[in-house]
PDB file of C-alpha atoms (C1' of nucleotides) in Angstrom:
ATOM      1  CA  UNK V   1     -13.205 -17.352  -3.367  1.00 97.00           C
ATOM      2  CA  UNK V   2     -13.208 -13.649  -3.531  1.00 98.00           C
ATOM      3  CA  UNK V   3     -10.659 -11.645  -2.360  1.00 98.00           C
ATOM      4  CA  UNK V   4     -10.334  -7.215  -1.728  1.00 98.00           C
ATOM      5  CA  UNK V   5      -8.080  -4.531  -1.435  1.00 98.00           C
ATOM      6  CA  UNK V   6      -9.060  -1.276   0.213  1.00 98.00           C
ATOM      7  CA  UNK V   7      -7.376   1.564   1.412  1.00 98.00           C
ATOM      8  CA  UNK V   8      -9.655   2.711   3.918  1.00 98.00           C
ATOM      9  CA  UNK V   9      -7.256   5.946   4.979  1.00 97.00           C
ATOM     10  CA  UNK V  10      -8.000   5.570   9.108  1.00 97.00           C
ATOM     11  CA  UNK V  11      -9.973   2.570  10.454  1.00 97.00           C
ATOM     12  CA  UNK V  12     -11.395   4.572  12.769  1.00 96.00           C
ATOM     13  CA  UNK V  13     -12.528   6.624  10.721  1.00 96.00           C
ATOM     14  CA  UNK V  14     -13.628   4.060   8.354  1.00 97.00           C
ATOM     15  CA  UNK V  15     -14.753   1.291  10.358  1.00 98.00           C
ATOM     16  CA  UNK V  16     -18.213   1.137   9.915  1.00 97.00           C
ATOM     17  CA  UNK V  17     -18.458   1.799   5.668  1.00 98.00           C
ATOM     18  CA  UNK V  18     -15.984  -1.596   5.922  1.00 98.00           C
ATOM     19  CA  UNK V  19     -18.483  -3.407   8.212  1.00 98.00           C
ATOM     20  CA  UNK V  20     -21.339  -2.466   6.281  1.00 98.00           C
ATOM     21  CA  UNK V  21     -19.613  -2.852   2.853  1.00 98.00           C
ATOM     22  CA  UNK V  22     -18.099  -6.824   3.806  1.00 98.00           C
ATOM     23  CA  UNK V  23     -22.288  -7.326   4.814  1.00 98.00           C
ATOM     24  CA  UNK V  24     -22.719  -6.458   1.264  1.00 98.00           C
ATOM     25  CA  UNK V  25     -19.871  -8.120   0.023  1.00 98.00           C
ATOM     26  CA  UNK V  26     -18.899 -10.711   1.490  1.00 98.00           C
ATOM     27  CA  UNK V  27     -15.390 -11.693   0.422  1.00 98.00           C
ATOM     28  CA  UNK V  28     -13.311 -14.654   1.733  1.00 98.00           C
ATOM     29  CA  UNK V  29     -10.486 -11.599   2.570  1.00 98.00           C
ATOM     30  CA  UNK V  30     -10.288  -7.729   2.834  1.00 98.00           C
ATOM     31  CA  UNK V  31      -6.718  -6.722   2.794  1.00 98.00           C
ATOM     32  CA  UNK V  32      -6.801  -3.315   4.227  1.00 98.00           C
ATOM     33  CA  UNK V  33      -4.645  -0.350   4.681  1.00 98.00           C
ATOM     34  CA  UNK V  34      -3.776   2.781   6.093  1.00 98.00           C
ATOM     35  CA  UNK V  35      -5.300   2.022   9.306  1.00 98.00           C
ATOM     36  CA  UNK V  36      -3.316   4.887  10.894  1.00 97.00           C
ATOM     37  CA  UNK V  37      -4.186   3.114  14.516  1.00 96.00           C
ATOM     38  CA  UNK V  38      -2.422   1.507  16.982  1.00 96.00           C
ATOM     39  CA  UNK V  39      -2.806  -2.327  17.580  1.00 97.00           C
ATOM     40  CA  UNK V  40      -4.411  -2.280  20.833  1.00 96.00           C
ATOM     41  CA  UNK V  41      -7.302  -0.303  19.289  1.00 96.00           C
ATOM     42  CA  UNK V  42      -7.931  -2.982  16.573  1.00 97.00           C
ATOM     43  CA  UNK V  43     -11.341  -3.381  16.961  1.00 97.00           C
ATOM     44  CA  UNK V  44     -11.269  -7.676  16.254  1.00 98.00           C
ATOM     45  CA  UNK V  45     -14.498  -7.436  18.208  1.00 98.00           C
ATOM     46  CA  UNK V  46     -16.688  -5.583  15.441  1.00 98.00           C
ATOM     47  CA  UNK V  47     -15.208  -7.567  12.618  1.00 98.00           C
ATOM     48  CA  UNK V  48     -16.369 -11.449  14.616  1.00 98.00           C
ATOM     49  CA  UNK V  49     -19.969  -9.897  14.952  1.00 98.00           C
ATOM     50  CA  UNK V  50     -20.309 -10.353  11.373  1.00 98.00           C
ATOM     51  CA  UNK V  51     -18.421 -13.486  11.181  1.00 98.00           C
ATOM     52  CA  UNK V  52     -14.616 -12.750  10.265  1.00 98.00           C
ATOM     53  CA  UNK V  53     -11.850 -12.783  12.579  1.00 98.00           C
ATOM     54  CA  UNK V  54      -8.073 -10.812  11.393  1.00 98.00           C
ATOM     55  CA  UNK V  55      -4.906 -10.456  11.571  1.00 98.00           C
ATOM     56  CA  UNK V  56      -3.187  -7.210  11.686  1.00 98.00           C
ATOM     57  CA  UNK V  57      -0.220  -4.711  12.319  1.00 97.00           C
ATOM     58  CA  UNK V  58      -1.066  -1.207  13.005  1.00 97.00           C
ATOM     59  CA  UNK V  59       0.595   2.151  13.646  1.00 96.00           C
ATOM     60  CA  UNK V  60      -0.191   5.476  15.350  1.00 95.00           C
ATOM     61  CA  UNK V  61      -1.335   8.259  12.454  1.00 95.00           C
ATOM     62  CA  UNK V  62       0.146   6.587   9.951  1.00 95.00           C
ATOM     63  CA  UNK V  63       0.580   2.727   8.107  1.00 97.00           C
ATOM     64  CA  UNK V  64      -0.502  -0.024   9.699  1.00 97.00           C
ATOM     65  CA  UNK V  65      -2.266  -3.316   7.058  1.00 98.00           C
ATOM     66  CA  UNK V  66      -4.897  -5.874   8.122  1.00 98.00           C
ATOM     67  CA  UNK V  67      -6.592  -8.874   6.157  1.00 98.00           C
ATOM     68  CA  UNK V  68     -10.026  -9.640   7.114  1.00 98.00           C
ATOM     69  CA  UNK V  69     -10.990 -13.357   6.452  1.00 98.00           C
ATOM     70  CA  UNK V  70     -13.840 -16.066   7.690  1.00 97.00           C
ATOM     71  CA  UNK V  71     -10.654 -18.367   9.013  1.00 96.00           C
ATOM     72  CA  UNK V  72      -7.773 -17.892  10.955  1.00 97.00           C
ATOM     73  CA  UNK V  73      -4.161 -17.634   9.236  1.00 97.00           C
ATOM     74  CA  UNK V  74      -0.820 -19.134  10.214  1.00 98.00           C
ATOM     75  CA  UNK V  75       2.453 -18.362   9.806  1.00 98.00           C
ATOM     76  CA  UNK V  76       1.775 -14.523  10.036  1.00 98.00           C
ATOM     77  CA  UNK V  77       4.547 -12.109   9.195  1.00 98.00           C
ATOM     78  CA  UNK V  78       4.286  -8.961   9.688  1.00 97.00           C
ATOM     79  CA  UNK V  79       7.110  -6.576   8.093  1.00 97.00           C
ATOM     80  CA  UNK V  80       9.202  -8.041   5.393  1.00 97.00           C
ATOM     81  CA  UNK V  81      11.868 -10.035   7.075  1.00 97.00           C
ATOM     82  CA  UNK V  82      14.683  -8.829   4.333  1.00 97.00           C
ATOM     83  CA  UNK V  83      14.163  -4.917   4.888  1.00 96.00           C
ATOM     84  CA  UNK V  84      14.606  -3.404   8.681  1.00 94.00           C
ATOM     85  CA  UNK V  85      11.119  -0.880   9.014  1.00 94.00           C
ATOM     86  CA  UNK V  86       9.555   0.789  11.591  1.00 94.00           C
ATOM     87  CA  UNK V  87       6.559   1.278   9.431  1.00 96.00           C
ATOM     88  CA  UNK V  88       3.916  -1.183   9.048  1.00 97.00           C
ATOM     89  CA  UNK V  89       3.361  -1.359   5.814  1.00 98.00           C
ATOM     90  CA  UNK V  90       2.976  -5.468   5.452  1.00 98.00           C
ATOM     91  CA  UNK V  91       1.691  -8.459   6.535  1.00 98.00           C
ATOM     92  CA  UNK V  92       1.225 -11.991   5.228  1.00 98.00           C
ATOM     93  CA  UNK V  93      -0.734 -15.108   6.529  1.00 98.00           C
ATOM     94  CA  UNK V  94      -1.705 -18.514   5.194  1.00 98.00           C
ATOM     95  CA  UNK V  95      -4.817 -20.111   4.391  1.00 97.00           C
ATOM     96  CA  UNK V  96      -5.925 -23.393   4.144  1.00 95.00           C
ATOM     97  CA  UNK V  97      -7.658 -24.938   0.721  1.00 94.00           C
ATOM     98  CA  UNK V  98      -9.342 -27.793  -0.979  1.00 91.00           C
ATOM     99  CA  UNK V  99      -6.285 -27.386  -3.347  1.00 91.00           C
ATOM    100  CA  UNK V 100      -2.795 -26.673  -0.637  1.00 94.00           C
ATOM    101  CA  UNK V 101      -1.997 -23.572   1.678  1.00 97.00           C
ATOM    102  CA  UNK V 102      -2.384 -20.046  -0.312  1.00 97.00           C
ATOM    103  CA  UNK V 103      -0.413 -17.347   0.992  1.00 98.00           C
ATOM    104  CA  UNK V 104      -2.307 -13.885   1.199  1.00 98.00           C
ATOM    105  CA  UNK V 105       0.321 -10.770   1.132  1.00 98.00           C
ATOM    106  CA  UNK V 106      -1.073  -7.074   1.853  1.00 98.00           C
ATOM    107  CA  UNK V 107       1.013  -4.305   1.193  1.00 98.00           C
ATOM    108  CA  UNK V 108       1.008  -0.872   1.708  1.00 98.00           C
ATOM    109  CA  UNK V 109       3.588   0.673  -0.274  1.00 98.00           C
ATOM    110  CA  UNK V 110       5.403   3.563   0.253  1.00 97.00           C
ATOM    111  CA  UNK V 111       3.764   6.746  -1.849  1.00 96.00           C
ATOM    112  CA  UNK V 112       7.582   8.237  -2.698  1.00 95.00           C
ATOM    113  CA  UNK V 113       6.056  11.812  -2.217  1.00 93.00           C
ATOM    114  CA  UNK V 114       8.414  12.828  -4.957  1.00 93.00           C
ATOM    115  CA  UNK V 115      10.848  12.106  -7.727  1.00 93.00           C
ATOM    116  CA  UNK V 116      14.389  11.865  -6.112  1.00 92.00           C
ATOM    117  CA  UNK V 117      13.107  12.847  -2.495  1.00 93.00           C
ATOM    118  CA  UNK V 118      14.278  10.644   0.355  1.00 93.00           C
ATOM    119  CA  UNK V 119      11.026   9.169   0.210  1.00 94.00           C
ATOM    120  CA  UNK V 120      11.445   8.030  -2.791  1.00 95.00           C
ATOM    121  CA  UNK V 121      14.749   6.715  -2.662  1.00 95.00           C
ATOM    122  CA  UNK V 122      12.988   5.317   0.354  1.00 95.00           C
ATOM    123  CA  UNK V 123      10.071   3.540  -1.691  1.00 96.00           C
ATOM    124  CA  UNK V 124      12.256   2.414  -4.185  1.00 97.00           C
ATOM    125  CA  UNK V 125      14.316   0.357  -1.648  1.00 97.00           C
ATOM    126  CA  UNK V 126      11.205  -0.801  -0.064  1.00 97.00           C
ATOM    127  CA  UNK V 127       9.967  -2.431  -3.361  1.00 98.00           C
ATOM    128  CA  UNK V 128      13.404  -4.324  -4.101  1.00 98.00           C
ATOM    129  CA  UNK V 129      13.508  -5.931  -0.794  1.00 98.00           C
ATOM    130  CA  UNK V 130       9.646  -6.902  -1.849  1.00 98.00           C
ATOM    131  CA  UNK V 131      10.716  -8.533  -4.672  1.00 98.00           C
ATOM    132  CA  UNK V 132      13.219 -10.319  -2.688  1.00 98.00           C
ATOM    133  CA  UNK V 133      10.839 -11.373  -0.155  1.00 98.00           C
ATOM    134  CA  UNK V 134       8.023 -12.035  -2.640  1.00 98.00           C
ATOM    135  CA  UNK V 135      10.908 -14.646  -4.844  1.00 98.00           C
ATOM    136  CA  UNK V 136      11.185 -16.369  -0.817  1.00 98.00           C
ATOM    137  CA  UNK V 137       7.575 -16.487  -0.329  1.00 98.00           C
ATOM    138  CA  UNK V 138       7.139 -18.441  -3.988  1.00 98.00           C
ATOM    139  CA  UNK V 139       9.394 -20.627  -3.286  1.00 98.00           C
ATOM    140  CA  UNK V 140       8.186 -21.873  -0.467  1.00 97.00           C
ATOM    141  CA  UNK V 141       4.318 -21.557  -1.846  1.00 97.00           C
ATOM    142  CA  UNK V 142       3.021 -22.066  -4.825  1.00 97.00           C
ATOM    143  CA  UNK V 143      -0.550 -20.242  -4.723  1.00 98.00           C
ATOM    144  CA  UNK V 144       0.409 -16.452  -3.964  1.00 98.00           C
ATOM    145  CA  UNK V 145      -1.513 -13.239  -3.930  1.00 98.00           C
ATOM    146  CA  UNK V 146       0.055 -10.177  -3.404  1.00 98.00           C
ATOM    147  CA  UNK V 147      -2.643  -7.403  -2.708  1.00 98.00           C
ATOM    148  CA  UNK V 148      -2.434  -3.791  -1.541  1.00 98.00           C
ATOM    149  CA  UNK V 149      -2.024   0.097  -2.223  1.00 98.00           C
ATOM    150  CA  UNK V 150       0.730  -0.119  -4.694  1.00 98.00           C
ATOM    151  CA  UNK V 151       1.286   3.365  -4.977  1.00 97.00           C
ATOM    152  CA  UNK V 152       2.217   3.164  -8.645  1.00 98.00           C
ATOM    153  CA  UNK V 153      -0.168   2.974 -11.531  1.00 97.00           C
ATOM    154  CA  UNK V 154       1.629   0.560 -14.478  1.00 98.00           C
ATOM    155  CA  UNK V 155       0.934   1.968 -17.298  1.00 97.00           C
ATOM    156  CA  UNK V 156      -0.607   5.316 -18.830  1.00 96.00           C
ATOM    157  CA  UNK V 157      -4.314   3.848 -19.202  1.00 97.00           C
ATOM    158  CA  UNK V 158      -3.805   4.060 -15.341  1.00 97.00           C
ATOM    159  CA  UNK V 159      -3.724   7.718 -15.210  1.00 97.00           C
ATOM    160  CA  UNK V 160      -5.748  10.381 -15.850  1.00 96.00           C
ATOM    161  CA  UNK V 161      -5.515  12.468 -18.739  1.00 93.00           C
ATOM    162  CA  UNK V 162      -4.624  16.018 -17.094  1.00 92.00           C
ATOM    163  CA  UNK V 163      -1.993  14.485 -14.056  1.00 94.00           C
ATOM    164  CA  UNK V 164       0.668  16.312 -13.746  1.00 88.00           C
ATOM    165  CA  UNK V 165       3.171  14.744 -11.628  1.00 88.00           C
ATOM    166  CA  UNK V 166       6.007  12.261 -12.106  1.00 93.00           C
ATOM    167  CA  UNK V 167       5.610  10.345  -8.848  1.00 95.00           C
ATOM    168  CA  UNK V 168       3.652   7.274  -9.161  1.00 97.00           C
ATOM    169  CA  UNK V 169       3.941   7.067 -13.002  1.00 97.00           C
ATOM    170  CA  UNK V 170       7.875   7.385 -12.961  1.00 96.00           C
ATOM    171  CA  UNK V 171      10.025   4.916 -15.208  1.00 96.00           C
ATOM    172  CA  UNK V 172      12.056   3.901 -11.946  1.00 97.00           C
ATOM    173  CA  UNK V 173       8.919   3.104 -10.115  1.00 97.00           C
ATOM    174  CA  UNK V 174       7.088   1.387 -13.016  1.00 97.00           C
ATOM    175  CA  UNK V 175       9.983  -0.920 -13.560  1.00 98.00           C
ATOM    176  CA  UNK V 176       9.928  -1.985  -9.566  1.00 98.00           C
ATOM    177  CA  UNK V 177       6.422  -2.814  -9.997  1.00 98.00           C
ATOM    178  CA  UNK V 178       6.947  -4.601 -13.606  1.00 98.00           C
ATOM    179  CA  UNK V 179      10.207  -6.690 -11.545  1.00 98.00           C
ATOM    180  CA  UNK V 180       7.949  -7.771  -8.878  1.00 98.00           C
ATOM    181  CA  UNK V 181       5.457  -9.053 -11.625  1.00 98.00           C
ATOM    182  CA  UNK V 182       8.094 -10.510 -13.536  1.00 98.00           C
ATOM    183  CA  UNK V 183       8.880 -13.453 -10.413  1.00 98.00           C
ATOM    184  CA  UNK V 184       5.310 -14.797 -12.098  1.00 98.00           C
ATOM    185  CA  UNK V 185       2.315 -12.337 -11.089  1.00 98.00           C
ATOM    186  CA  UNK V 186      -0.212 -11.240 -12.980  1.00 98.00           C
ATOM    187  CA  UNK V 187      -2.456  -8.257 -12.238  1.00 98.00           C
ATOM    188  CA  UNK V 188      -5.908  -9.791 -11.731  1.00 98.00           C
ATOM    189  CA  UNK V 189      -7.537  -6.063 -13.107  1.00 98.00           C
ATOM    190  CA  UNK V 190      -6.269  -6.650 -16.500  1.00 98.00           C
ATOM    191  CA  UNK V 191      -6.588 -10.246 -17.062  1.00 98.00           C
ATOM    192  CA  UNK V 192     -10.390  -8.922 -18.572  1.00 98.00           C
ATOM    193  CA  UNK V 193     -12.322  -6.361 -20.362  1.00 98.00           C
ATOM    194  CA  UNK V 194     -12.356  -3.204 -18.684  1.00 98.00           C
ATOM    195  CA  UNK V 195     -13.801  -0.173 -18.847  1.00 96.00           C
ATOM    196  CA  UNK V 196     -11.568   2.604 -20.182  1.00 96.00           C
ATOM    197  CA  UNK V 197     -10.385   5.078 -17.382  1.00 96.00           C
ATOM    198  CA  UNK V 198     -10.982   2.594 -14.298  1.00 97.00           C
ATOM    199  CA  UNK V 199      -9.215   4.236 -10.906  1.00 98.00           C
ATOM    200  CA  UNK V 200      -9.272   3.258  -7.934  1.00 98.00           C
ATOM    201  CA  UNK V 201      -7.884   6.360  -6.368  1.00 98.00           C
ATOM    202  CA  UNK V 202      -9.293   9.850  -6.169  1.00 97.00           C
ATOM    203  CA  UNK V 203      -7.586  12.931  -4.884  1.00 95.00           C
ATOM    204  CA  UNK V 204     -10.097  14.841  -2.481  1.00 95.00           C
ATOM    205  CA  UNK V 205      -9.147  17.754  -3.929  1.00 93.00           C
ATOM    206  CA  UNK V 206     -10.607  19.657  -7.035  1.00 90.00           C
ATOM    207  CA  UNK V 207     -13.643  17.593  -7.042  1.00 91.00           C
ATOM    208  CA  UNK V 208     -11.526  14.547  -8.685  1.00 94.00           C
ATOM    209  CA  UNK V 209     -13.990  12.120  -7.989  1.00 95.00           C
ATOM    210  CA  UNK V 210     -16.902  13.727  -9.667  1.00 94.00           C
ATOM    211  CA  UNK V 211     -14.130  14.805 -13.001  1.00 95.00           C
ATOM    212  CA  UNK V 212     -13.016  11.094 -12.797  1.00 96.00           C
ATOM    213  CA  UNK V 213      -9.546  12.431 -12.149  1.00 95.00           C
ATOM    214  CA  UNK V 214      -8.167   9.413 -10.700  1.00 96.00           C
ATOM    215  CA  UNK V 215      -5.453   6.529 -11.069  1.00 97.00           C
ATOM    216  CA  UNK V 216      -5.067   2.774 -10.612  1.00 98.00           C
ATOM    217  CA  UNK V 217      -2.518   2.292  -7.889  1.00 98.00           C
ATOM    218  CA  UNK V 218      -4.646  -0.417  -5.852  1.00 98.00           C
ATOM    219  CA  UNK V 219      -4.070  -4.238  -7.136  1.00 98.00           C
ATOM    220  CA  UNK V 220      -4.416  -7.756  -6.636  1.00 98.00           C
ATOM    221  CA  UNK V 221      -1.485  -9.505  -8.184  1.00 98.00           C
ATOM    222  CA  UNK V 222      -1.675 -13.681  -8.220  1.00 98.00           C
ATOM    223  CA  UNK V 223       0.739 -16.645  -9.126  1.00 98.00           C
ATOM    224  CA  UNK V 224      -0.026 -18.560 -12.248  1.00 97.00           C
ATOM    225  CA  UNK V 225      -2.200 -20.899 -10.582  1.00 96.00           C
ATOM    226  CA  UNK V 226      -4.771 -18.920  -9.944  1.00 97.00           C
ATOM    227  CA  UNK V 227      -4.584 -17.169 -13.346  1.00 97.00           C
ATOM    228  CA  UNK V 228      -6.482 -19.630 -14.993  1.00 94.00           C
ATOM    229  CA  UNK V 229      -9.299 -19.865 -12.776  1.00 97.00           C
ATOM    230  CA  UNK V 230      -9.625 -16.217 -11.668  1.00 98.00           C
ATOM    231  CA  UNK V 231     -13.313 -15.220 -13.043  1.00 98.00           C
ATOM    232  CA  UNK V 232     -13.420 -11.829 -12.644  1.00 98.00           C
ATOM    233  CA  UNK V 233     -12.256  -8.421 -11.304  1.00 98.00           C
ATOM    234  CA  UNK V 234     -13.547  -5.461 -10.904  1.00 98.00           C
ATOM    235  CA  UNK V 235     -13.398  -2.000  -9.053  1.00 98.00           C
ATOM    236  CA  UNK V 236     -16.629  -1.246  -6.677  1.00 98.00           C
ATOM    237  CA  UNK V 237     -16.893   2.699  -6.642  1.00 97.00           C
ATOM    238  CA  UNK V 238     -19.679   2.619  -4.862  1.00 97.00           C
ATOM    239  CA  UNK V 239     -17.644   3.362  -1.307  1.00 97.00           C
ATOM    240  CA  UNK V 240     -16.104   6.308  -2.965  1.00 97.00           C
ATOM    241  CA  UNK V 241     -19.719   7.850  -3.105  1.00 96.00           C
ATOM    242  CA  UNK V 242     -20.348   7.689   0.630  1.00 96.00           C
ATOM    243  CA  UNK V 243     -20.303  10.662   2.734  1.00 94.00           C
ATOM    244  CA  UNK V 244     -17.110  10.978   4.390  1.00 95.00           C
ATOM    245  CA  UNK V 245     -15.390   8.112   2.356  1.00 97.00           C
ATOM    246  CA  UNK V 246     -11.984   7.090   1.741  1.00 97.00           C
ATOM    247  CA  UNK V 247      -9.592   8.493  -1.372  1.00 97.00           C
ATOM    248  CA  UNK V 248      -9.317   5.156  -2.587  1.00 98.00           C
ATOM    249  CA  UNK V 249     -12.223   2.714  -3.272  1.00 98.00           C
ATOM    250  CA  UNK V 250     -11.675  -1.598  -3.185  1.00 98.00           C
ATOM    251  CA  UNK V 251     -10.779  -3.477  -5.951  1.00 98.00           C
ATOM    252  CA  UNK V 252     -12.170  -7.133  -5.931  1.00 98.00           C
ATOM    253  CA  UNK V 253     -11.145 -10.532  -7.312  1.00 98.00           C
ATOM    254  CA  UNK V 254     -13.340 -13.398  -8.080  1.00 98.00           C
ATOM    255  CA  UNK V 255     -11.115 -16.892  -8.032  1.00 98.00           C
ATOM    256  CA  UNK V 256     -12.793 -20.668  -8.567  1.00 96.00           C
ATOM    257  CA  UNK V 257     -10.959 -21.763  -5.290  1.00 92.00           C
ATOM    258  CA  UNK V 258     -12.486 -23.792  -2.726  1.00 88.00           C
ATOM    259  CA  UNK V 259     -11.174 -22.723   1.050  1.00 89.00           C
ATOM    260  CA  UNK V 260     -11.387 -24.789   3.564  1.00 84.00           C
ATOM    261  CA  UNK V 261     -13.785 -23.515   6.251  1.00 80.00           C
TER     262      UNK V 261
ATOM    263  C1'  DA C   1      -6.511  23.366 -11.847  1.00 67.32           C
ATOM    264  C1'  DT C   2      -1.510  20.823  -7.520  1.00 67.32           C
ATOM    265  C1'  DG C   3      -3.399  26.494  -4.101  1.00 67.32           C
ATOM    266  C1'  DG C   4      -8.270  24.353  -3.495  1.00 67.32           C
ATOM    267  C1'  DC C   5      -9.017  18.028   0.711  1.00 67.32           C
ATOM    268  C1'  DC C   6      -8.788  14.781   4.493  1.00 67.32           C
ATOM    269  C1'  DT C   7      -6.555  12.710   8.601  1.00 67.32           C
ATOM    270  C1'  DT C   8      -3.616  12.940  12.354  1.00 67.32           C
ATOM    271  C1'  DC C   9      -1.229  14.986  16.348  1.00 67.32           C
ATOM    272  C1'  DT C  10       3.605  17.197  19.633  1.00 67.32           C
ATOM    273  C1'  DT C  11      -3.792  20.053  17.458  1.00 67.32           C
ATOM    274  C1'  DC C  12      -5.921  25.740  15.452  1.00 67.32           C
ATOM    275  C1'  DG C  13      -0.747  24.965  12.173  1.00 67.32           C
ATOM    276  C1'  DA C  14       1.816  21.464  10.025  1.00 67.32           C
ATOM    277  C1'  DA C  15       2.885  17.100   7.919  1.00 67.32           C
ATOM    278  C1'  DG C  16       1.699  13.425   4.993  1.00 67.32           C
ATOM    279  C1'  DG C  17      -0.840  11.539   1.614  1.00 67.32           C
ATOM    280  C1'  DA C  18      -0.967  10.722  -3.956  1.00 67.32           C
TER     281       DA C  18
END
DNA sequence: ATGGCCTTCTTCGAAGGA
């Protein structure tokens, strides 16, 4: 099974570098965010021409998650149940397996814009009522991944040598990321050998692609079930070369798991 | 090297992103 995280900053925008890169690659899921559409213009449509079907839960401009997968979910939530939100920034669905239901959680989390703004009191909030939800969710199953923009980068490997701001890399932040992890997650990305300086976000600004000026703030976290048999994961740049492409580039997971299809 | 980019809309200037 092999699940992806992208940030694809506009679907519309975006749509057809994510068609042409699940051709390529083509993953069990694609948890995407940052569709910055409404729902009505989800185009389902473009995604069953190449053999997926989706759930999803957009916004105008900005928010708004999807996963992309061969078989149709169930029990779909969309927004976490524990924290009132007008933004879209979640969504979680259930899959069927050889070995019991997985649960599938995308997040887009809030970016916090910066240290001690209302935004990030805002984000900070956001990820405590995650946790909450996320100790709910385990309870009930006991194959989890939680996937999405985290909008934090754990540790200072993460970052790139000349950053110079606090948000994303702040103590407060890192420590509602490491509490989350904490109910039993580990991040898939460092489970292996990896190359030093791996992002998985650019800024578009100051050529910080091209310097390598980048962070890690995109993840796939799983339960301890699928530690063990997760093979690989890795970050495909290649999107992040396109013309036109999104900041952030996916980050895929390669777990023995056999879905039922 | 955070001013410098990209996307969106209440669009030609501003907000948000990270």
């Amino acid at each position: 099974m092999m699940i992806a995280t992208w940030n694809v900053n506009s679907l519309k925008i975006r749509l057809p570098q994510v068609i042409d890169w699940l051709k390529e690659n083509p993953v069990d899921f694609l948890c995407l965010q940052e569709l910055k559409q409404d729902n009505e213009f989800f185009d389902l449509a473009a995604f069953e021409e190449i053999g997926y079907t989706a759930c999803w839960s957009g916004q105008k401009t900005y928010n708004g998650v999807a996963i992309i997968s061969r078989t149709k979910g169930k029990d779909v939530v969309r927004n976490n149940p524990l924290f009132e939100d007008a933004q879209q920034r979640l969504i979680a669905s259930t899959y069927d397996s050889e070995q019991g239901p997985i649960r599938v959680i995308n997040v887009y989390c809030p970016n916090g814009s910066a240290v001690d703004s209302d935004k990030y009191v805002y984000k900070l909030a956001w990820y405590k009522e995650l946790t909450n939800f996320l100790k709910s969710e385990m309870s009930t199953y006991q194959h989890v991944i939680l996937t999405g923009d985290f909008n934090i980068a754990p540790e200072d490997r993460d970052v790139h040598e000349g950053y110079k701001g606090d948000i994303l890399i702040s103590p407060p932040e890192r420590k509602a990321l490491q509490e989350l992890i904490d109910l039993g997650l580990h991040d898939a990305f460092r489970l292996f050998e990896q190359e030093e300086k791996s992002f998985s976000w650019w800024d578009y600004r100051m050529m910080g692609f091209r310097r390598n000026a980048g962070l890690r703030i995109d993840h796939i976290l799983i339960s301890d079930s699928l530690k063990q048999i997760c093979e690989a994961c890795w970050i495909d740049k290649e999107p992040r070369r396109l013309e036109r492409p999104s900041d952030h580039t996916p980050v895929v997971a390669d777990i023995k798991w056999d879905l039922i299809t």
